[in-house]
mmCIF file of C-alpha atoms in Angstrom:
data_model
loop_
_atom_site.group_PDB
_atom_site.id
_atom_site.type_symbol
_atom_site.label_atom_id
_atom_site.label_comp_id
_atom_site.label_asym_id
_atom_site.label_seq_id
_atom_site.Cartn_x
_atom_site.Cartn_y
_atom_site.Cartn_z
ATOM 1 C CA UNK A 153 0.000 0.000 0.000
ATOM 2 C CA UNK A 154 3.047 2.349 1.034
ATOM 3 C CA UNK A 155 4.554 2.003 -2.272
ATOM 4 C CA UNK A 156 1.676 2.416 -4.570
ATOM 5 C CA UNK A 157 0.498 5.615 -2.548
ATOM 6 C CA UNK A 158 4.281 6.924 -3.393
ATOM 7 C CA UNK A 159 4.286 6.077 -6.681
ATOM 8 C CA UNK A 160 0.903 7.921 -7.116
ATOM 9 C CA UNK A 161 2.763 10.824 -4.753
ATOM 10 C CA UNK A 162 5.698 10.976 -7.298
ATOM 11 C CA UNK A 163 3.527 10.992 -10.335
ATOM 12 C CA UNK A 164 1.205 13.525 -8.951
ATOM 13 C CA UNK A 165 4.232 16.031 -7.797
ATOM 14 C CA UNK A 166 5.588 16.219 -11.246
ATOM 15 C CA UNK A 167 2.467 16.866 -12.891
ATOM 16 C CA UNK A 168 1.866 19.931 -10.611
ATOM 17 C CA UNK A 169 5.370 21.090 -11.228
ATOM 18 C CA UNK A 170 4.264 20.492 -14.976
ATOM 19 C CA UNK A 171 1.196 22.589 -14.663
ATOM 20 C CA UNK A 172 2.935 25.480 -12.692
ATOM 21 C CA UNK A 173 5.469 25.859 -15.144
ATOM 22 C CA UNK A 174 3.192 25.661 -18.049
ATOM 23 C CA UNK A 175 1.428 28.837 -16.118
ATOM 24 C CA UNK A 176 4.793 30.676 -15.853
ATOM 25 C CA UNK A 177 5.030 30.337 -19.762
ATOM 26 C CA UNK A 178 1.623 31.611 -20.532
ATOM 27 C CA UNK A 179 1.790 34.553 -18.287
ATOM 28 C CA UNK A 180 4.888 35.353 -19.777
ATOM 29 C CA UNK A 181 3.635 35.054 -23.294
ATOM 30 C CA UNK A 182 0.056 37.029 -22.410
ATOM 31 C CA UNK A 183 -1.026 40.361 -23.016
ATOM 32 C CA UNK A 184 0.093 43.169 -20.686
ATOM 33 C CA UNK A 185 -2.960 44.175 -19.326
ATOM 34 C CA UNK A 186 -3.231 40.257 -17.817
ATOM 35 C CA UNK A 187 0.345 39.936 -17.234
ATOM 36 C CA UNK A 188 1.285 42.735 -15.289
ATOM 37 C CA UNK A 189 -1.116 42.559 -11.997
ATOM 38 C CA UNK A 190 -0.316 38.206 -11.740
ATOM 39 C CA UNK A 191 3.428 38.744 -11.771
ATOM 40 C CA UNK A 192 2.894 41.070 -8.780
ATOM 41 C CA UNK A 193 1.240 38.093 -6.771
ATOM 42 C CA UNK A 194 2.996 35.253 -5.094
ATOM 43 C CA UNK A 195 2.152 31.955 -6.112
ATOM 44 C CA UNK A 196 -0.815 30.542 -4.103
ATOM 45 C CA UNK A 197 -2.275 33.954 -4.372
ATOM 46 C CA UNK A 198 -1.717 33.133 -8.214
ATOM 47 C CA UNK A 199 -2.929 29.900 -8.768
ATOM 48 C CA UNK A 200 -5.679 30.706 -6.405
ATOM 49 C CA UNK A 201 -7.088 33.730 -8.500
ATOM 50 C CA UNK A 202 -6.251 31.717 -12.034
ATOM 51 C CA UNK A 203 -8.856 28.958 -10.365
ATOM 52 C CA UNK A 204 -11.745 31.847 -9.479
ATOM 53 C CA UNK A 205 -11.482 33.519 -13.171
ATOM 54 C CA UNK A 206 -14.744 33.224 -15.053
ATOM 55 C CA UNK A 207 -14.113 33.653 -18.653
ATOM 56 C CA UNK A 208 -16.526 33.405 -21.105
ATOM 57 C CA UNK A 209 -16.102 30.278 -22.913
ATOM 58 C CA UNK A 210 -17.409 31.028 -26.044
ATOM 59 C CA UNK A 211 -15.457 33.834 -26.847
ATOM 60 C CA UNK A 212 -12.416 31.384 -27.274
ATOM 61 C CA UNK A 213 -11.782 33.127 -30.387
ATOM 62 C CA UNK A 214 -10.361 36.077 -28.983
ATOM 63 C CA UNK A 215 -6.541 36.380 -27.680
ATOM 64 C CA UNK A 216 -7.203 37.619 -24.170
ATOM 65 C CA UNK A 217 -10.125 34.912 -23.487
ATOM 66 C CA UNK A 218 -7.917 32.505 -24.757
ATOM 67 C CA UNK A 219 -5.672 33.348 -22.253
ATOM 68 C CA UNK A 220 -7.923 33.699 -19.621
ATOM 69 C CA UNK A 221 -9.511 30.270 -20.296
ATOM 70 C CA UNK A 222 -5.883 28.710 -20.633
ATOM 71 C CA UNK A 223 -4.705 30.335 -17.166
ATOM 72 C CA UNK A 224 -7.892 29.431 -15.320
ATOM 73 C CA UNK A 225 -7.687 25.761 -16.833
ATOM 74 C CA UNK A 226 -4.164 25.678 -15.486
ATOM 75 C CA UNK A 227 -5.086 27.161 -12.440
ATOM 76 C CA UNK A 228 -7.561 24.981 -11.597
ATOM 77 C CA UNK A 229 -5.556 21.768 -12.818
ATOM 78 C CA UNK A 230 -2.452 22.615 -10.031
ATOM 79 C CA UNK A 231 -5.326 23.426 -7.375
ATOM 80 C CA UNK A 232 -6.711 19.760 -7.791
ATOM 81 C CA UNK A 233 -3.619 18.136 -8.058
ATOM 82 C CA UNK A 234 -2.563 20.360 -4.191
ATOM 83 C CA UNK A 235 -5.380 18.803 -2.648
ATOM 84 C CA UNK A 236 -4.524 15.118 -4.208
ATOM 85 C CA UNK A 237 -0.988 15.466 -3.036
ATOM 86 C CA UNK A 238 -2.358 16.662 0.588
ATOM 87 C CA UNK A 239 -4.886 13.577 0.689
ATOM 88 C CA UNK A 240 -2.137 10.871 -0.541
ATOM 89 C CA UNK A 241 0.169 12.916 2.383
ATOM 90 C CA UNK A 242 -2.271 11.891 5.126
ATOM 91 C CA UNK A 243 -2.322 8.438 4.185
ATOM 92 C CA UNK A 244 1.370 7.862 3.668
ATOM 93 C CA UNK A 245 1.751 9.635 7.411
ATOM 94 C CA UNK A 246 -1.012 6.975 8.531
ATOM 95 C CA UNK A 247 0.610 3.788 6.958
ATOM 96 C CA UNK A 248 4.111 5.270 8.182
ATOM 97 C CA UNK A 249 2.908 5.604 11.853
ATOM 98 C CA UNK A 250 1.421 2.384 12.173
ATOM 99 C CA UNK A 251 4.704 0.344 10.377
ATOM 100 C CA UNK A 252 7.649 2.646 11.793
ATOM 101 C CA UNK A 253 6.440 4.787 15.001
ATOM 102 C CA UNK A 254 10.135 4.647 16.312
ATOM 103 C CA UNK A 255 11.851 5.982 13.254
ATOM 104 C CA UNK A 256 9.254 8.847 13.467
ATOM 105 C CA UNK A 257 10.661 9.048 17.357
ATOM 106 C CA UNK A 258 13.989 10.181 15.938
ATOM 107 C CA UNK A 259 15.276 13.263 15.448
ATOM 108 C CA UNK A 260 14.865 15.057 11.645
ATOM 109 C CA UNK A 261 13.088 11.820 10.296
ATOM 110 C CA UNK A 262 9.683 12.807 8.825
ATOM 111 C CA UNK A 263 6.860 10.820 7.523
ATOM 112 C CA UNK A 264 8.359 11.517 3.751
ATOM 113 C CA UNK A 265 11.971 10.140 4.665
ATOM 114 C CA UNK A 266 10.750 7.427 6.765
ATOM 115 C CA UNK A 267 8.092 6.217 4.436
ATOM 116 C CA UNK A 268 11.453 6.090 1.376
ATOM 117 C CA UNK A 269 13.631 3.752 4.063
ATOM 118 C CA UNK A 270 10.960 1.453 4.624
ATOM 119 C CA UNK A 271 9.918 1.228 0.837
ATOM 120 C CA UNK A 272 13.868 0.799 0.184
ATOM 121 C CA UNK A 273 14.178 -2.111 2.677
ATOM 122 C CA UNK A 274 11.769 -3.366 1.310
ATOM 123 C CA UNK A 275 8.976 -6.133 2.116
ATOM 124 C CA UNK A 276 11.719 -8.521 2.445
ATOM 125 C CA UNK A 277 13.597 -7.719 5.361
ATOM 126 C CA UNK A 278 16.028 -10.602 5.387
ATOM 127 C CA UNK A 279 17.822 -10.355 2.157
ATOM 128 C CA UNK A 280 19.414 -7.470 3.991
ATOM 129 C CA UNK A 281 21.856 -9.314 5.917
ATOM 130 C CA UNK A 282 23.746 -6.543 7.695
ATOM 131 C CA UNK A 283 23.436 -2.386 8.028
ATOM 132 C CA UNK A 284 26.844 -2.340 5.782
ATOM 133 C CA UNK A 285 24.281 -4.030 3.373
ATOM 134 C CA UNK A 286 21.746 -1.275 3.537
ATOM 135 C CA UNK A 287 24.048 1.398 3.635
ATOM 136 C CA UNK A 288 25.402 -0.066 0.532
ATOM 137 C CA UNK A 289 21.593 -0.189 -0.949
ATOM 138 C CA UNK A 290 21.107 3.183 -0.161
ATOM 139 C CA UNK A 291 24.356 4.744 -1.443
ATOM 140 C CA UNK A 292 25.729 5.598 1.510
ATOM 141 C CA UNK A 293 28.463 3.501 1.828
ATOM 142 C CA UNK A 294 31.867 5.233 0.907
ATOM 143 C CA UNK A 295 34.149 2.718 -2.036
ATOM 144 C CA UNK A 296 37.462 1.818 -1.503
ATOM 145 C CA UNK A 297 39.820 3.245 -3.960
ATOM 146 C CA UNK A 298 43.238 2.992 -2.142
ATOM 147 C CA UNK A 299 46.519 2.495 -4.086
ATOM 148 C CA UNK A 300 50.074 1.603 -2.470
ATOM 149 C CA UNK A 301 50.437 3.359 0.799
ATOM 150 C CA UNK A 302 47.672 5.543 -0.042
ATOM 151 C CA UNK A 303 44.138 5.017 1.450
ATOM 152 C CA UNK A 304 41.384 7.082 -0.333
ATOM 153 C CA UNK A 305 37.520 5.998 -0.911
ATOM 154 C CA UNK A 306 35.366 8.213 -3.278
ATOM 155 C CA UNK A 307 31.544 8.947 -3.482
ATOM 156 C CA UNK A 308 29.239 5.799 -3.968
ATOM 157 C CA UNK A 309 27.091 6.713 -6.654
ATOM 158 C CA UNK A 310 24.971 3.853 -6.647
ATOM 159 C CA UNK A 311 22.128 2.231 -4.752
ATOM 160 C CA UNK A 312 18.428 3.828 -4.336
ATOM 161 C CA UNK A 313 19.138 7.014 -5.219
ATOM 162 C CA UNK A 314 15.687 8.349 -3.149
ATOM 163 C CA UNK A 315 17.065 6.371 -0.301
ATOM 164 C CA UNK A 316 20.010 8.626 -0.343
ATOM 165 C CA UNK A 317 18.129 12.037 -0.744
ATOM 166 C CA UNK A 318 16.159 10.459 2.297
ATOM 167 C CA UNK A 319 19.606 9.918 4.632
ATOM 168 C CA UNK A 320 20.806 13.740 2.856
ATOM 169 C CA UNK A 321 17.809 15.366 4.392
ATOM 170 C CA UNK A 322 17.709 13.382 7.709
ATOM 171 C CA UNK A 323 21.900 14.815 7.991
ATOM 172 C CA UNK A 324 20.846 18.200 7.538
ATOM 173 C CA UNK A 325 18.170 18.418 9.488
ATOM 174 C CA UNK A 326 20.156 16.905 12.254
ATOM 175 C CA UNK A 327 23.100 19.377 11.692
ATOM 176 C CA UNK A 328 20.674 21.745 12.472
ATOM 177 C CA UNK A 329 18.926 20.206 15.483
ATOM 178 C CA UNK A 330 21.595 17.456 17.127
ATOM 179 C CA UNK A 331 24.671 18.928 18.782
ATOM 180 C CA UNK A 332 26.205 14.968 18.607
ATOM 181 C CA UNK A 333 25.488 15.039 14.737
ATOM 182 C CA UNK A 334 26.877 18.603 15.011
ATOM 183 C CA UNK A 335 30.175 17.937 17.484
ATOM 184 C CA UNK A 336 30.800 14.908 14.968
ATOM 185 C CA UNK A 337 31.144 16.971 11.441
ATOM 186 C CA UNK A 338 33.072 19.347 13.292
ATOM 187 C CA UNK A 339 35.597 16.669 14.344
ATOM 188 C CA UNK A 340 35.611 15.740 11.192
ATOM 189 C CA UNK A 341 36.398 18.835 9.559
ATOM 190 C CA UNK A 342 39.082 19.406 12.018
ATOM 191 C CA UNK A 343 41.017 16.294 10.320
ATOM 192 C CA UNK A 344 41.304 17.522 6.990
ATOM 193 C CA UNK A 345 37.543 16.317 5.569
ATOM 194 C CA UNK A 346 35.657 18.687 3.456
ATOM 195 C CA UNK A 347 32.027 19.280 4.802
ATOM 196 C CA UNK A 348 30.645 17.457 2.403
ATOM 197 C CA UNK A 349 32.776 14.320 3.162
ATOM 198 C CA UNK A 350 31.661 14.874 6.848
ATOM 199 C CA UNK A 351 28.080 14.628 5.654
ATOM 200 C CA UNK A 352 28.595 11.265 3.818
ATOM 201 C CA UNK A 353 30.207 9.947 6.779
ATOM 202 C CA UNK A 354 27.126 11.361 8.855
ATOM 203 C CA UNK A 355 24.526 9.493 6.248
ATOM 204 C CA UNK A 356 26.235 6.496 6.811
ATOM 205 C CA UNK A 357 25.948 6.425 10.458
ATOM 206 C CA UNK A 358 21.893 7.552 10.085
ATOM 207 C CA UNK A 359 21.665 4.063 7.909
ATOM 208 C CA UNK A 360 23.217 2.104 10.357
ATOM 209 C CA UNK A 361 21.040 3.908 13.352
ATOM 210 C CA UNK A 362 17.763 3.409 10.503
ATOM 211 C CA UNK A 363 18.652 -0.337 9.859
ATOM 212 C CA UNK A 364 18.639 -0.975 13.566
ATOM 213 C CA UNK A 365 15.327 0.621 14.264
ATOM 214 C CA UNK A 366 13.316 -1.036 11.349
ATOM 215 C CA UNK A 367 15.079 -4.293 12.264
ATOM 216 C CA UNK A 368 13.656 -3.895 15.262
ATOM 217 C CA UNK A 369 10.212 -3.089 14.499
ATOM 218 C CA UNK A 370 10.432 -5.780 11.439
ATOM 219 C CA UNK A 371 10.953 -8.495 14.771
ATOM 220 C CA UNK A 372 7.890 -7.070 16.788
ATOM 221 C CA UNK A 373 5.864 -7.436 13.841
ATOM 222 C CA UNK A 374 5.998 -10.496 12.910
ATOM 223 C CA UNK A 375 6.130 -11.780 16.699
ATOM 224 C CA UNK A 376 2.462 -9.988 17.047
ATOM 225 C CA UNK A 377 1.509 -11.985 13.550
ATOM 226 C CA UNK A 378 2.240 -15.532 15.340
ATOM 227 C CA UNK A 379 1.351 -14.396 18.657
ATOM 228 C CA UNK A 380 -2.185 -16.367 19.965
#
């Protein structure tokens, strides 16, 4: 159910960005005397008056009802697909607090992130034999590229790459939040890293702590599923 409601999520998103941009084009493009007062607004005051236009339909002939039709069509397309977004939200928050409350306990993991970690571990918890494992399945695990004397590991660009924009915004949330996350990237700019490189080594430590907790939960569910 998790995954489907995502994929309809994903889908959804895209076509709003879709419709948005195609009303950033046609305002552009319009005549000055409709252009000028919508490039003034911000963007849900925008899309909101695009949806409450009433042009007249039949006078699709001329260039300024044209537009006016075209914008509120648009308008009205990106307000639908808002409140579709919002109602797949609420039941990808539901599914996720029911399957995962403790990653939701955690510090900068929202329903979004936690809801990608659990569709990336997928319904077959088992095959993942160790965190290393998931770390390496979300992308997060650095590869070893050391030659001679020298020891050097560069960015894994594999895995699920949604995984890894999951652990990304987890890191920076907790940089914000966590003084341990924050003391830790510290240290690790003090020896040499790079910020970035201290975030990679942060994301890999959030898999390890994520792997643990859905492990966990993974156990008590299928205890209460044999349970009398």
């Amino acid at each position: 159910s998790l995954r489907v409601l995502k994929v309809c999520r994903k889908t959804a998103i895209a076509a709003r960005k879709v419709a948005l941009q195609l009303i950033q084009n046609t305002i552009i493009c319009a005549l000055d005397e409709l252009r000028e007062p919508l490039q003034k607004m911000t963007r849900m005051q925008l899309i909101r008056t695009l949806g409450a236009w009433r042009p007249d339909l039949s006078d699709y002939r001329n260039v300024a009802s044209a537009y006016r039709i075209s914008l509120k069509s648009l308008g009205r397309r990106y307000l639908e697909l808002h409140d579709e977004i919002a109602d797949l939200d609420v039941m990808i928050g539901a599914i996720v607090e029911e399957l995962a409350p403790n990653l939701l306990a955690c510090n900068s993991i929202g329903k979004e992130c936690a809801a990608q970690l659990l569709l990336t571990a997928g319904d077959n918890f088992d095959r993942i034999h160790s965190e290393a494992s998931f770390a390496a399945l979300c992308g997060a695990s650095p590869v070893p590229t050391s030659s001679g004397k020298v020891t050097r590991h560069r960015l894994n660009r594999g895995g699920d790459r949604a995984a890894n924009s999951a652990l990304h915004i987890i890191a920076i949330g907790r940089l914000r939040t966590d003084p341990r996350s924050q003391a830790y990237v510290t240290r690790r700019v003090g020896e040499g890293h790079s910020k970035l490189e201290a975030i990679r080594c942060l994301k890999r430590y959030i898999a390890r702590e994520v792997f643990g907790l859905i492990r966990q939960r993974t156990k008590e569910i299928a205890q209460s599923q044999i349970a009398p």
